[in-house]
């Protein structure tokens, strides 16, 4: 048994870790009566990738490309392939993944199981929108090929299906042509939620990537919520040159006994971050890696939250309730004095997600890290939950470790439709918590 | 990678045991660096080799990637295989990467298992190196990399059958280096420490800190480009093994390693 932590480092539970490396994979190794779960990079924050006491099937050895079609941009690869490997192989050839999350240190299988989204949701939807086909291996040995046209029911259950319908062993993704790795970016400070929404509305038509950093403690001063809005497009072909950023990896060496993100550090950091970026306001040419994956060169940054780990709270609320709900959430957070350096506020486009349990829906999403302060933090989440539920929103399972079952069921009305597609021998800590087993 | 050729002609790379994870990652790094025109993947299982070849082909569409299945544990078949390969042109870079980590307890109880482990991990890599050495010596250029192990540095009760085989590889590489000194052919012995591969999953389960396969592959590729005679991967193992080799017997025999 091996102690495995997810990215939030909230627990270290023993798992029977099995490495899957053979292709074609014929069966999923487990002891009689044991439940299993696929595991990639463990970058999910909460418990969606954990299965305490059961088997974890590591797919990182299955990281080979299988086929590439230059005419269509269709790339077939094994599910343990890192998004970074795809990007670094194909960007120099003028192709890119249409959708990635804020880290490229995730696997293709994990990106599908959580139907991840990026800063360009309003243009390209979520990861599942670009999957042409996938192969799902069930614990009974059955292998199912599915896609938007082929067995679309299995496809809809598996994209965003939290790994519970079987193990995705390989997938065909449609890449997108890009002029090169450089982005034309613009940084715009904003001083209120109203300004944020005005910027988001004005940017969605003409900008492919939009996202904002928000000072999560600035919510108390009415109308003074401040942040930094970022937007970017692929730079014109004639601007596509410059030295690639150096791959300078730093590692946070250990988890301190207490979180470095605390009442003392939070306000000065956020103020400094705001003012630093305000001075950088304006246009700039930036390589896609630092723009899209700002933390990927700081290995094990999750350790800064200390030995007790941290939660991420990410919700989406429908657009009409957006300004009120986000305002209410920020007031609760400011009042609690808890929060993080990395608050993210962004609007989703109007596209419905492919998956029955996919997170993105039309609206506005707020994501924040919180050091684990035990009861205090959980009580804050209860208050945030109430705001989200009131606004008809939902939480992101890929990042969740604690949402109550009622909020999950209310936020994901297609749950009943999803359940028949579950593999009876696959479970996660999350499925036990939110689906009863 | 540094060109071994005086000219800039694309190089030919041969990997024996190409389905090993370390070998796959070396191949990826070589192809990414460019300058490789042809890759020949040698191993037992054609279907598994083809999976590796497909991966490399997507990574580097310009290179020609071939697979060649054969038994690399029998002298006659090694000779035939290498003759066939060399007839198509003497390779510039050869990496001999195959091996399997045997179960020490089983080897102690079953001589056939011990024999098999020594053949696969010791005799076979040495014979493969020998098979390429002659043609490369005549050509007067090239690099032969052989993957040994830190386990070859001192016999320990936990894995001395494997260690003995890798010790054979070390002495063999040393002799080959002596023979080829000044010939233009470089022989590089690589000694990885425990690496995070399917072969060591059980070690990881016991909580061992393992080096990543990318890290080890990087050390292999760099060491072979430089022609370093002995490469520990990661480098810290040079120090650790220096200590272990030099421990007095009285101390060593009290250790449970």
XYZ file of C-alpha atoms in Angstrom:
694
model
C 0.000 0.000 0.000
C 1.221 3.494 -0.819
C 0.121 6.753 0.799
C -1.326 8.965 -1.938
C -2.262 12.619 -1.650
C -4.241 14.679 -4.080
C -3.126 18.202 -4.931
C -4.850 19.768 -1.926
C -2.775 17.565 0.453
C -5.731 17.271 2.816
C -5.123 13.567 3.475
C -2.563 10.840 2.820
C -4.468 7.580 2.548
C -3.120 4.149 1.689
C -3.886 2.853 -1.782
C -3.023 -0.323 -3.625
C -1.119 1.412 -6.432
C -0.966 -0.543 -9.687
C 0.881 0.693 -12.731
C -0.786 0.126 -16.085
C 1.751 0.224 -18.913
C 0.711 -2.377 -21.486
C -1.122 -1.581 -24.684
C -3.628 -2.886 -25.528
C -4.727 -2.999 -21.957
C -6.891 -6.084 -21.570
C -7.951 -5.941 -17.950
C -7.857 -3.761 -14.870
C -5.884 -5.439 -12.078
C -7.671 -5.674 -8.760
C -8.192 -8.139 -5.954
C -11.556 -9.897 -5.688
C -14.070 -7.541 -4.136
C -11.694 -4.578 -4.410
C -12.739 -1.332 -6.062
C -10.395 0.602 -8.297
C -9.968 4.056 -9.806
C -7.807 5.499 -12.569
C -5.069 7.914 -11.437
C -2.997 10.276 -13.539
C -0.964 13.172 -12.141
C -2.999 13.645 -8.973
C -3.561 17.321 -9.819
C -7.194 17.242 -8.752
C -7.453 19.243 -5.552
C -9.900 17.157 -3.575
C -10.957 13.530 -3.471
C -12.102 12.845 -7.032
C -8.806 11.044 -7.757
C -8.562 9.123 -4.477
C -9.852 5.695 -3.491
C -8.635 5.047 0.071
C -8.079 1.363 0.813
C -8.797 0.380 -2.785
C -6.800 0.071 -5.984
C -5.453 3.073 -7.873
C -4.553 2.367 -11.476
C -1.715 4.680 -12.465
C -1.828 5.518 -16.155
C 1.348 7.577 -16.306
C 3.196 4.731 -18.041
C 0.636 4.870 -20.847
C 1.933 8.063 -22.406
C 2.551 7.203 -26.024
C 1.294 8.882 -29.150
C -0.547 6.502 -31.447
C -1.399 8.414 -34.600
C -1.395 11.919 -36.033
C -3.338 13.175 -39.017
C -1.891 16.424 -40.342
C -4.912 16.947 -42.596
C -7.523 17.012 -39.829
C -5.407 17.767 -36.758
C -6.608 14.542 -35.139
C -4.160 13.199 -32.587
C -4.628 9.778 -31.019
C -2.708 9.062 -27.846
C -2.773 7.008 -24.691
C -4.663 8.433 -21.749
C -1.599 8.896 -19.527
C -0.098 11.409 -21.958
C 0.663 14.773 -20.372
C -0.946 17.821 -21.927
C 2.540 19.388 -21.786
C 3.924 16.653 -24.015
C 1.245 17.339 -26.600
C 1.793 21.085 -26.465
C 5.580 20.889 -26.686
C 5.458 18.401 -29.537
C 2.857 20.191 -31.608
C 3.146 23.924 -30.945
C 6.439 24.100 -32.908
C 4.527 22.524 -35.810
C 1.700 25.063 -35.586
C -0.902 23.058 -33.679
C -2.229 23.410 -30.159
C -4.733 21.818 -27.821
C -7.858 23.950 -28.173
C -8.590 23.736 -24.432
C -6.313 23.218 -21.440
C -6.675 23.915 -17.742
C -4.319 26.255 -15.864
C -1.685 23.550 -15.599
C -0.383 21.427 -18.422
C 0.862 18.848 -15.939
C -2.399 16.924 -16.253
C -3.063 13.790 -18.276
C -5.421 13.444 -21.223
C -7.474 10.923 -19.240
C -7.786 13.289 -16.304
C -8.710 16.184 -18.575
C -11.520 14.072 -20.061
C -12.766 12.670 -16.749
C -13.069 16.195 -15.328
C -14.026 17.857 -18.621
C -11.606 20.667 -17.822
C -11.951 24.182 -19.152
C -9.574 27.050 -19.769
C -9.440 30.770 -20.266
C -11.057 30.442 -23.698
C -14.289 28.704 -22.705
C -16.404 31.359 -24.404
C -14.760 30.464 -27.723
C -13.823 26.789 -27.525
C -15.942 25.276 -24.765
C -14.390 22.592 -22.600
C -11.922 19.757 -23.215
C -14.655 17.246 -24.087
C -15.798 19.393 -27.007
C -12.599 18.449 -28.830
C -12.541 14.710 -28.155
C -13.375 12.871 -31.371
C -13.283 9.410 -29.888
C -12.184 7.636 -26.739
C -11.765 4.082 -25.548
C -13.209 3.084 -22.259
C -12.118 -0.111 -20.534
C -14.585 -1.545 -18.027
C -13.681 -3.799 -15.131
C -15.572 -6.668 -16.800
C -13.040 -6.487 -19.637
C -15.412 -4.844 -22.096
C -13.801 -2.127 -24.197
C -16.128 0.575 -25.515
C -15.265 2.992 -28.318
C -17.348 6.116 -28.131
C -17.497 9.678 -29.394
C -19.947 12.406 -30.312
C -21.412 10.160 -33.027
C -20.486 6.682 -31.844
C -22.320 5.598 -28.664
C -22.931 9.243 -27.728
C -24.611 8.124 -24.508
C -21.414 6.487 -23.243
C -19.479 9.509 -24.419
C -21.708 11.952 -22.532
C -21.400 9.868 -19.382
C -17.611 9.519 -19.620
C -16.682 13.112 -20.494
C -16.780 14.796 -17.114
C -17.750 11.427 -15.632
C -15.168 11.704 -12.810
C -13.517 8.426 -13.831
C -16.513 6.406 -12.695
C -17.667 4.873 -15.996
C -14.476 2.879 -16.612
C -10.884 3.713 -17.442
C -10.215 5.888 -20.471
C -7.259 4.145 -22.125
C -6.815 6.275 -25.237
C -8.395 9.216 -26.987
C -8.433 11.061 -30.267
C -8.280 14.827 -29.835
C -8.694 17.412 -32.565
C -5.929 19.994 -32.323
C -6.249 23.511 -33.635
C -3.963 25.402 -35.972
C -2.113 28.313 -34.403
C 0.331 30.773 -35.949
C 2.877 30.069 -33.202
C 3.506 30.093 -29.465
C 3.225 33.842 -28.943
C 0.180 35.634 -27.628
C -0.797 39.247 -27.914
C -1.917 40.036 -24.357
C -3.508 42.976 -22.605
C -3.556 43.626 -18.852
C -6.347 45.846 -17.504
C -6.794 46.715 -13.833
C -10.395 47.014 -12.664
C -11.833 48.575 -9.540
C -15.312 47.104 -9.196
C -17.364 44.063 -10.132
C -19.318 46.215 -12.529
C -16.096 47.080 -14.321
C -15.164 43.412 -14.418
C -18.430 42.425 -16.073
C -18.187 45.315 -18.527
C -14.679 44.211 -19.466
C -15.789 40.579 -19.793
C -18.711 41.546 -22.033
C -16.564 43.804 -24.159
C -13.807 41.208 -24.499
C -15.732 38.059 -25.312
C -16.297 38.890 -28.953
C -12.784 39.934 -29.875
C -10.526 38.053 -27.439
C -9.908 34.343 -27.307
C -8.547 34.166 -23.766
C -10.091 36.137 -20.931
C -9.532 35.688 -17.225
C -9.084 37.844 -14.196
C -7.238 37.774 -10.945
C -9.324 39.104 -8.125
C -8.278 40.459 -4.750
C -10.481 38.216 -2.657
C -10.283 40.480 0.389
C -11.370 43.638 -1.398
C -15.052 42.751 -1.251
C -15.938 44.589 1.949
C -15.470 48.079 0.636
C -18.651 48.465 -1.367
C -18.014 48.871 -5.060
C -14.267 48.599 -4.597
C -13.601 45.005 -5.613
C -10.341 45.231 -7.444
C -8.545 42.915 -9.761
C -6.541 42.515 -12.917
C -8.256 41.515 -16.145
C -6.165 39.621 -18.687
C -7.070 38.995 -22.282
C -5.109 37.507 -25.141
C -5.222 36.420 -28.744
C -2.744 34.510 -30.820
C -0.195 37.040 -31.995
C -0.025 37.784 -35.706
C 2.320 35.527 -37.707
C 4.842 38.354 -38.154
C 5.163 38.710 -34.352
C 5.754 35.001 -33.832
C 9.387 35.107 -32.901
C 11.413 35.494 -29.779
C 13.291 33.308 -27.383
C 11.206 30.576 -25.739
C 11.064 31.077 -21.987
C 13.686 29.158 -20.038
C 12.404 26.005 -18.402
C 13.571 27.071 -14.959
C 12.040 24.693 -12.478
C 11.908 25.689 -8.830
C 10.573 23.478 -6.081
C 8.917 24.451 -2.825
C 11.197 22.341 -0.625
C 8.837 21.300 2.165
C 5.436 21.954 3.657
C 5.815 24.405 6.563
C 3.974 23.552 9.802
C 1.547 26.399 9.227
C 0.264 27.849 6.003
C 2.286 30.676 4.503
C -1.010 32.013 3.210
C -2.537 33.550 6.318
C -4.009 36.706 7.792
C -0.581 38.318 8.023
C 0.530 37.625 4.480
C -2.696 37.808 2.516
C -3.471 41.521 2.494
C 0.031 42.795 1.749
C 0.510 40.172 -0.938
C -2.729 40.954 -2.690
C -2.068 44.693 -2.505
C 1.435 44.248 -3.874
C 0.204 41.951 -6.630
C -2.479 44.416 -7.621
C -0.169 47.409 -7.762
C 2.599 45.534 -9.530
C 0.233 44.449 -12.275
C -1.414 47.829 -12.458
C 1.948 49.196 -13.472
C 2.204 46.522 -16.146
C -1.151 47.528 -17.617
C -1.246 47.540 -21.372
C -0.323 45.364 -24.313
C 2.507 42.865 -24.372
C 3.691 39.908 -26.371
C 3.846 36.800 -24.208
C 4.724 33.138 -24.751
C 1.758 30.820 -24.166
C 3.426 28.820 -21.388
C 3.855 31.559 -18.744
C 0.527 33.080 -19.782
C -1.501 29.890 -19.619
C 0.390 27.917 -16.957
C 1.894 30.504 -14.601
C 2.592 28.033 -11.789
C 3.965 25.088 -13.750
C 7.581 26.057 -13.118
C 7.076 26.158 -9.368
C 6.985 22.484 -8.477
C 4.976 21.424 -5.453
C 3.623 24.926 -4.911
C 0.758 23.270 -3.057
C 3.126 22.927 -0.094
C 2.894 26.640 0.724
C -0.433 25.973 2.409
C 1.321 24.002 5.131
C 0.960 20.504 6.494
C -2.800 20.609 6.791
C -3.234 21.238 3.094
C -5.794 23.430 1.399
C -9.139 23.479 -0.326
C -10.065 25.045 -3.574
C -13.560 26.394 -3.841
C -14.752 26.882 -7.413
C -18.325 27.607 -8.284
C -20.248 28.742 -11.312
C -23.417 30.810 -11.075
C -25.761 31.733 -13.928
C -24.962 35.076 -15.465
C -28.092 37.003 -14.392
C -27.196 36.300 -10.742
C -23.492 36.798 -11.346
C -22.818 40.280 -9.963
C -24.958 39.762 -6.833
C -23.708 36.271 -6.095
C -20.032 37.097 -6.624
C -20.429 40.197 -4.456
C -22.026 38.122 -1.708
C -19.308 35.456 -1.921
C -16.557 38.058 -1.656
C -18.221 39.705 1.337
C -18.349 36.374 3.149
C -14.707 35.694 2.324
C -13.554 39.146 3.412
C -15.496 38.828 6.642
C -13.837 35.474 7.366
C -10.346 36.810 6.638
C -9.566 33.563 4.849
C -8.616 33.315 1.213
C -5.745 33.070 -1.170
C -3.298 34.844 -3.409
C -4.883 33.325 -6.448
C -8.505 34.255 -6.767
C -9.751 33.753 -10.292
C -12.916 35.265 -11.729
C -14.020 34.515 -15.261
C -17.118 34.278 -17.404
C -18.104 31.116 -19.252
C -19.608 31.258 -22.721
C -23.120 30.177 -23.575
C -22.154 26.700 -24.690
C -23.649 23.673 -22.962
C -21.074 21.057 -21.985
C -20.938 17.623 -23.564
C -20.847 15.614 -20.357
C -23.753 14.755 -18.093
C -21.689 15.874 -15.091
C -19.525 18.503 -16.789
C -18.944 21.580 -14.667
C -18.950 24.491 -17.134
C -22.311 26.100 -17.740
C -23.218 29.570 -18.979
C -22.390 32.033 -16.242
C -19.546 33.335 -14.153
C -17.043 31.248 -12.226
C -15.056 32.163 -9.133
C -12.160 30.001 -7.887
C -10.223 30.504 -4.685
C -7.792 28.505 -2.576
C -8.246 28.342 1.189
C -5.696 26.992 3.650
C -7.276 24.238 5.706
C -8.083 25.790 9.070
C -10.448 22.979 9.980
C -13.914 23.917 11.223
C -13.465 27.628 10.509
C -12.878 26.948 6.849
C -15.712 24.437 6.591
C -18.122 26.906 8.205
C -17.114 29.542 5.654
C -17.808 27.036 2.860
C -21.297 26.422 4.260
C -21.996 30.125 3.932
C -20.576 30.215 0.404
C -22.641 27.122 -0.507
C -25.776 28.952 0.548
C -24.982 31.805 -1.861
C -24.229 29.385 -4.714
C -27.383 27.340 -4.097
C -29.505 30.477 -3.910
C -28.139 31.629 -7.267
C -28.783 28.227 -8.884
C -25.068 27.514 -9.321
C -22.844 24.547 -8.683
C -19.364 23.546 -7.512
C -16.579 21.984 -9.563
C -16.100 18.324 -8.548
C -12.496 18.252 -9.898
C -11.584 20.643 -7.100
C -14.009 19.678 -4.412
C -13.354 17.784 -1.190
C -16.382 18.604 0.907
C -19.547 19.758 -0.840
C -22.736 18.376 0.675
C -24.654 15.815 -1.321
C -27.703 18.057 -1.574
C -25.732 20.819 -3.299
C -24.233 18.287 -5.712
C -27.641 16.850 -6.574
C -29.159 20.303 -7.025
C -26.278 21.496 -9.189
C -26.121 18.398 -11.390
C -29.682 17.560 -12.458
C -28.469 14.905 -14.926
C -27.020 12.781 -12.124
C -29.807 10.175 -12.347
C -29.184 9.861 -16.071
C -25.460 9.346 -15.369
C -25.648 6.660 -12.671
C -26.549 3.669 -14.921
C -23.249 4.160 -16.784
C -21.105 3.717 -13.687
C -18.735 0.783 -13.556
C -19.836 -1.245 -10.525
C -16.222 -1.930 -9.504
C -14.983 1.642 -9.686
C -15.282 3.987 -6.775
C -13.621 7.103 -5.466
C -13.682 8.900 -2.167
C -15.879 11.386 -3.977
C -18.351 8.826 -5.312
C -18.799 7.487 -1.775
C -19.357 10.981 -0.483
C -21.640 12.300 -3.210
C -23.326 9.228 -4.698
C -23.548 6.968 -1.696
C -20.982 4.382 -2.862
C 22.928 15.843 -29.088
C 26.463 16.402 -30.203
C 27.215 14.922 -33.586
C 29.648 12.061 -33.521
C 30.108 12.388 -37.243
C 32.513 14.862 -38.693
C 29.785 15.587 -41.238
C 26.266 16.645 -40.387
C 24.692 13.570 -41.946
C 21.604 12.395 -40.062
C 22.538 9.746 -37.558
C 21.356 6.211 -37.152
C 20.335 5.156 -33.696
C 19.842 1.559 -32.576
C 18.149 0.755 -29.283
C 18.206 -2.788 -27.969
C 15.432 -3.339 -25.447
C 13.513 -0.399 -26.847
C 10.318 -1.090 -24.932
C 12.039 -0.300 -21.643
C 10.732 2.954 -20.272
C 14.207 4.481 -19.908
C 14.964 3.572 -23.519
C 11.716 5.089 -24.757
C 12.435 8.340 -22.994
C 16.004 8.417 -24.322
C 14.650 7.952 -27.847
C 12.186 10.795 -27.347
C 14.951 13.117 -26.175
C 17.274 12.168 -29.020
C 14.580 12.711 -31.615
C 13.552 16.001 -30.072
C 17.127 17.240 -30.193
C 17.147 16.521 -33.929
C 19.809 15.179 -36.247
C 18.564 11.584 -36.094
C 17.609 10.198 -39.486
C 16.863 6.616 -38.632
C 15.966 4.708 -35.512
C 15.930 0.931 -35.219
C 14.086 -0.460 -32.238
C 15.167 -3.956 -31.263
C 13.385 -6.206 -28.809
C 11.480 -9.403 -28.292
C 7.899 -8.363 -28.959
C 7.128 -6.847 -32.366
C 3.710 -5.518 -31.344
C 5.072 -3.703 -28.295
C 7.965 -2.328 -30.329
C 5.495 -1.035 -32.898
C 3.687 0.898 -30.137
C 6.953 2.620 -29.269
C 7.700 3.227 -32.946
C 4.281 4.841 -33.523
C 4.903 7.185 -30.608
C 8.314 8.217 -31.910
C 6.985 8.611 -35.446
C 4.346 11.103 -34.279
C 7.034 12.983 -32.356
C 9.395 13.123 -35.313
C 7.647 12.554 -38.665
C 10.875 13.117 -40.593
C 12.787 10.227 -39.043
C 12.583 6.685 -40.333
C 11.642 4.381 -37.482
C 12.008 0.629 -37.898
C 11.365 -2.223 -35.545
C 13.251 -5.475 -35.469
C 12.073 -8.314 -33.286
C 14.528 -10.950 -32.204
C 15.929 -12.938 -29.331
C 18.771 -11.010 -27.729
C 19.596 -13.723 -25.200
C 21.085 -16.210 -27.703
C 24.550 -15.558 -29.130
C 23.623 -16.845 -32.587
C 20.529 -14.707 -32.930
C 22.340 -11.614 -31.586
C 25.069 -12.117 -34.182
C 22.558 -12.555 -37.008
C 20.516 -9.558 -35.924
C 23.475 -7.213 -35.627
C 25.009 -8.422 -38.890
C 21.755 -7.671 -40.638
C 21.647 -4.217 -39.078
C 25.254 -3.348 -39.754
C 24.869 -4.393 -43.391
C 22.419 -1.476 -43.747
C 25.020 0.915 -42.376
C 27.045 1.117 -39.207
C 24.970 2.883 -36.536
C 26.281 6.047 -34.922
C 24.628 5.489 -31.573
C 23.756 2.200 -29.940
C 21.943 1.985 -26.628
C 21.664 -1.382 -24.944
C 18.869 -0.992 -22.467
C 17.140 -4.284 -21.796
C 16.970 -6.016 -18.463
C 14.565 -7.213 -15.849
C 14.710 -6.939 -12.103
C 14.600 -10.496 -10.738
C 13.174 -11.562 -7.422
C 16.211 -12.317 -5.263
C 14.429 -14.799 -3.011
C 13.189 -16.771 -5.979
C 16.666 -16.833 -7.524
C 18.042 -18.271 -4.289
C 15.535 -21.085 -4.289
C 15.488 -21.798 -7.995
C 18.725 -21.981 -9.968
C 16.887 -21.739 -13.258
C 15.510 -18.323 -12.236
C 19.002 -17.221 -11.202
C 20.408 -18.417 -14.513
C 17.736 -16.612 -16.448
C 18.293 -13.384 -14.474
C 22.040 -13.497 -15.033
C 21.611 -14.244 -18.728
C 19.171 -11.415 -19.380
C 20.901 -8.775 -17.252
C 24.559 -9.668 -17.682
C 25.476 -11.943 -20.521
C 23.001 -10.614 -23.038
C 23.926 -6.880 -22.796
C 27.629 -7.801 -22.935
C 27.152 -9.933 -26.056
C 25.085 -7.222 -27.727
C 27.830 -4.669 -27.097
C 30.397 -7.088 -28.457
C 28.330 -7.694 -31.587
C 28.302 -3.977 -32.472
C 31.850 -3.168 -31.348
C 33.738 -4.703 -34.261
C 31.896 -2.888 -37.055
C 31.966 0.384 -35.167
C 35.692 0.006 -34.543
C 36.249 -0.463 -38.262
C 34.100 2.588 -38.992
C 36.160 4.467 -36.394
C 33.242 6.322 -34.864
C 30.112 6.012 -32.797
C 28.947 5.620 -29.226
C 27.816 2.493 -27.447
C 25.778 3.071 -24.303
C 25.137 0.166 -21.976
C 22.714 0.384 -19.099
C 24.158 -1.270 -16.029
C 23.064 -0.550 -12.502
C 24.293 0.808 -9.198
C 23.522 -2.734 -8.009
C 26.683 -3.851 -9.830
C 28.901 -1.812 -7.516
C 28.796 -4.124 -4.533
C 27.051 -7.424 -3.927
C 24.273 -7.055 -1.397
C 22.009 -9.706 0.018
C 18.872 -8.001 -1.214
C 19.761 -8.354 -4.909
C 23.141 -9.962 -5.552
C 22.019 -12.104 -8.472
C 21.001 -8.978 -10.370
C 24.067 -7.200 -8.943
C 26.388 -9.947 -10.178
C 24.967 -9.711 -13.688
C 25.360 -5.929 -13.682
C 28.883 -6.349 -12.256
C 29.670 -8.463 -15.300
C 28.385 -5.675 -17.526
C 30.614 -3.189 -15.741
C 33.779 -5.261 -16.125
C 32.834 -5.928 -19.729
C 32.312 -2.247 -20.526
C 35.606 -1.434 -18.844
C 37.422 -3.894 -21.101
C 35.657 -2.640 -24.185
C 36.593 0.923 -23.293
C 40.212 -0.195 -22.989
C 40.094 -1.950 -26.336
C 38.414 0.951 -28.152
C 40.452 3.736 -26.564
C 41.716 5.960 -29.358
C 39.543 4.205 -31.965
C 36.972 6.979 -32.175
C 34.333 4.718 -30.630
C 33.114 5.667 -27.173
C 31.691 3.231 -24.678
C 29.495 4.659 -21.959
C 28.331 2.632 -18.983
C 25.209 4.060 -17.383
C 24.329 3.119 -13.836
C 20.832 4.214 -12.926
C 19.742 4.177 -9.328
C 16.227 2.929 -8.580
C 14.001 4.529 -11.199
C 10.267 5.003 -11.268
C 9.293 2.378 -13.872
C 6.863 -0.558 -13.928
C 9.907 -2.711 -13.029
C 10.180 -1.011 -9.614
C 6.502 -0.557 -8.771
C 6.940 -2.822 -5.750
C 9.800 -0.658 -4.419
C 7.664 2.418 -4.727
C 4.929 0.582 -2.847
C 7.423 0.222 0.015
C 7.923 3.959 -0.015
C 11.249 4.191 -1.861
C 12.173 7.558 -3.367
C 12.686 6.845 -7.037
C 14.264 8.996 -9.721
C 11.959 9.948 -12.568
C 12.488 8.177 -15.843
C 12.845 11.537 -17.655
C 15.658 12.493 -15.301
C 17.504 9.212 -15.905
C 16.999 9.442 -19.658
C 18.415 12.946 -19.625
C 21.532 11.679 -17.842
C 21.890 8.882 -20.409
C 21.551 11.187 -23.403
C 23.898 13.777 -21.952
C 26.465 11.196 -20.849
C 26.469 9.538 -24.254
C 26.847 12.866 -26.055
C 29.886 13.633 -23.940
C 31.257 10.112 -24.027
C 31.607 9.985 -20.243
C 32.927 6.507 -19.413
C 30.707 5.952 -16.381
C 27.474 7.837 -15.774
C 25.542 7.569 -12.535
C 21.916 8.581 -13.025
C 21.021 10.665 -11.111
C 24.569 11.811 -10.271
C 24.053 11.570 -6.498
C 24.373 7.791 -6.786
C 28.099 8.175 -7.489
C 28.522 9.447 -3.956
C 26.141 6.987 -2.341
C 27.814 4.027 -4.034
C 31.289 5.316 -3.213
C 30.288 5.133 0.435
C 28.715 1.692 0.094
C 31.675 0.270 -1.833
C 34.111 1.509 0.782
C 32.274 0.422 3.898
C 34.410 -2.033 5.872
C 33.009 -5.557 5.737
C 32.394 -5.606 9.453
C 30.058 -2.608 9.114
C 28.584 -3.666 5.792
C 27.602 -7.114 7.044
C 25.539 -5.606 9.814
C 23.484 -3.615 7.336
C 20.172 -4.778 6.034
C 20.469 -3.571 2.444
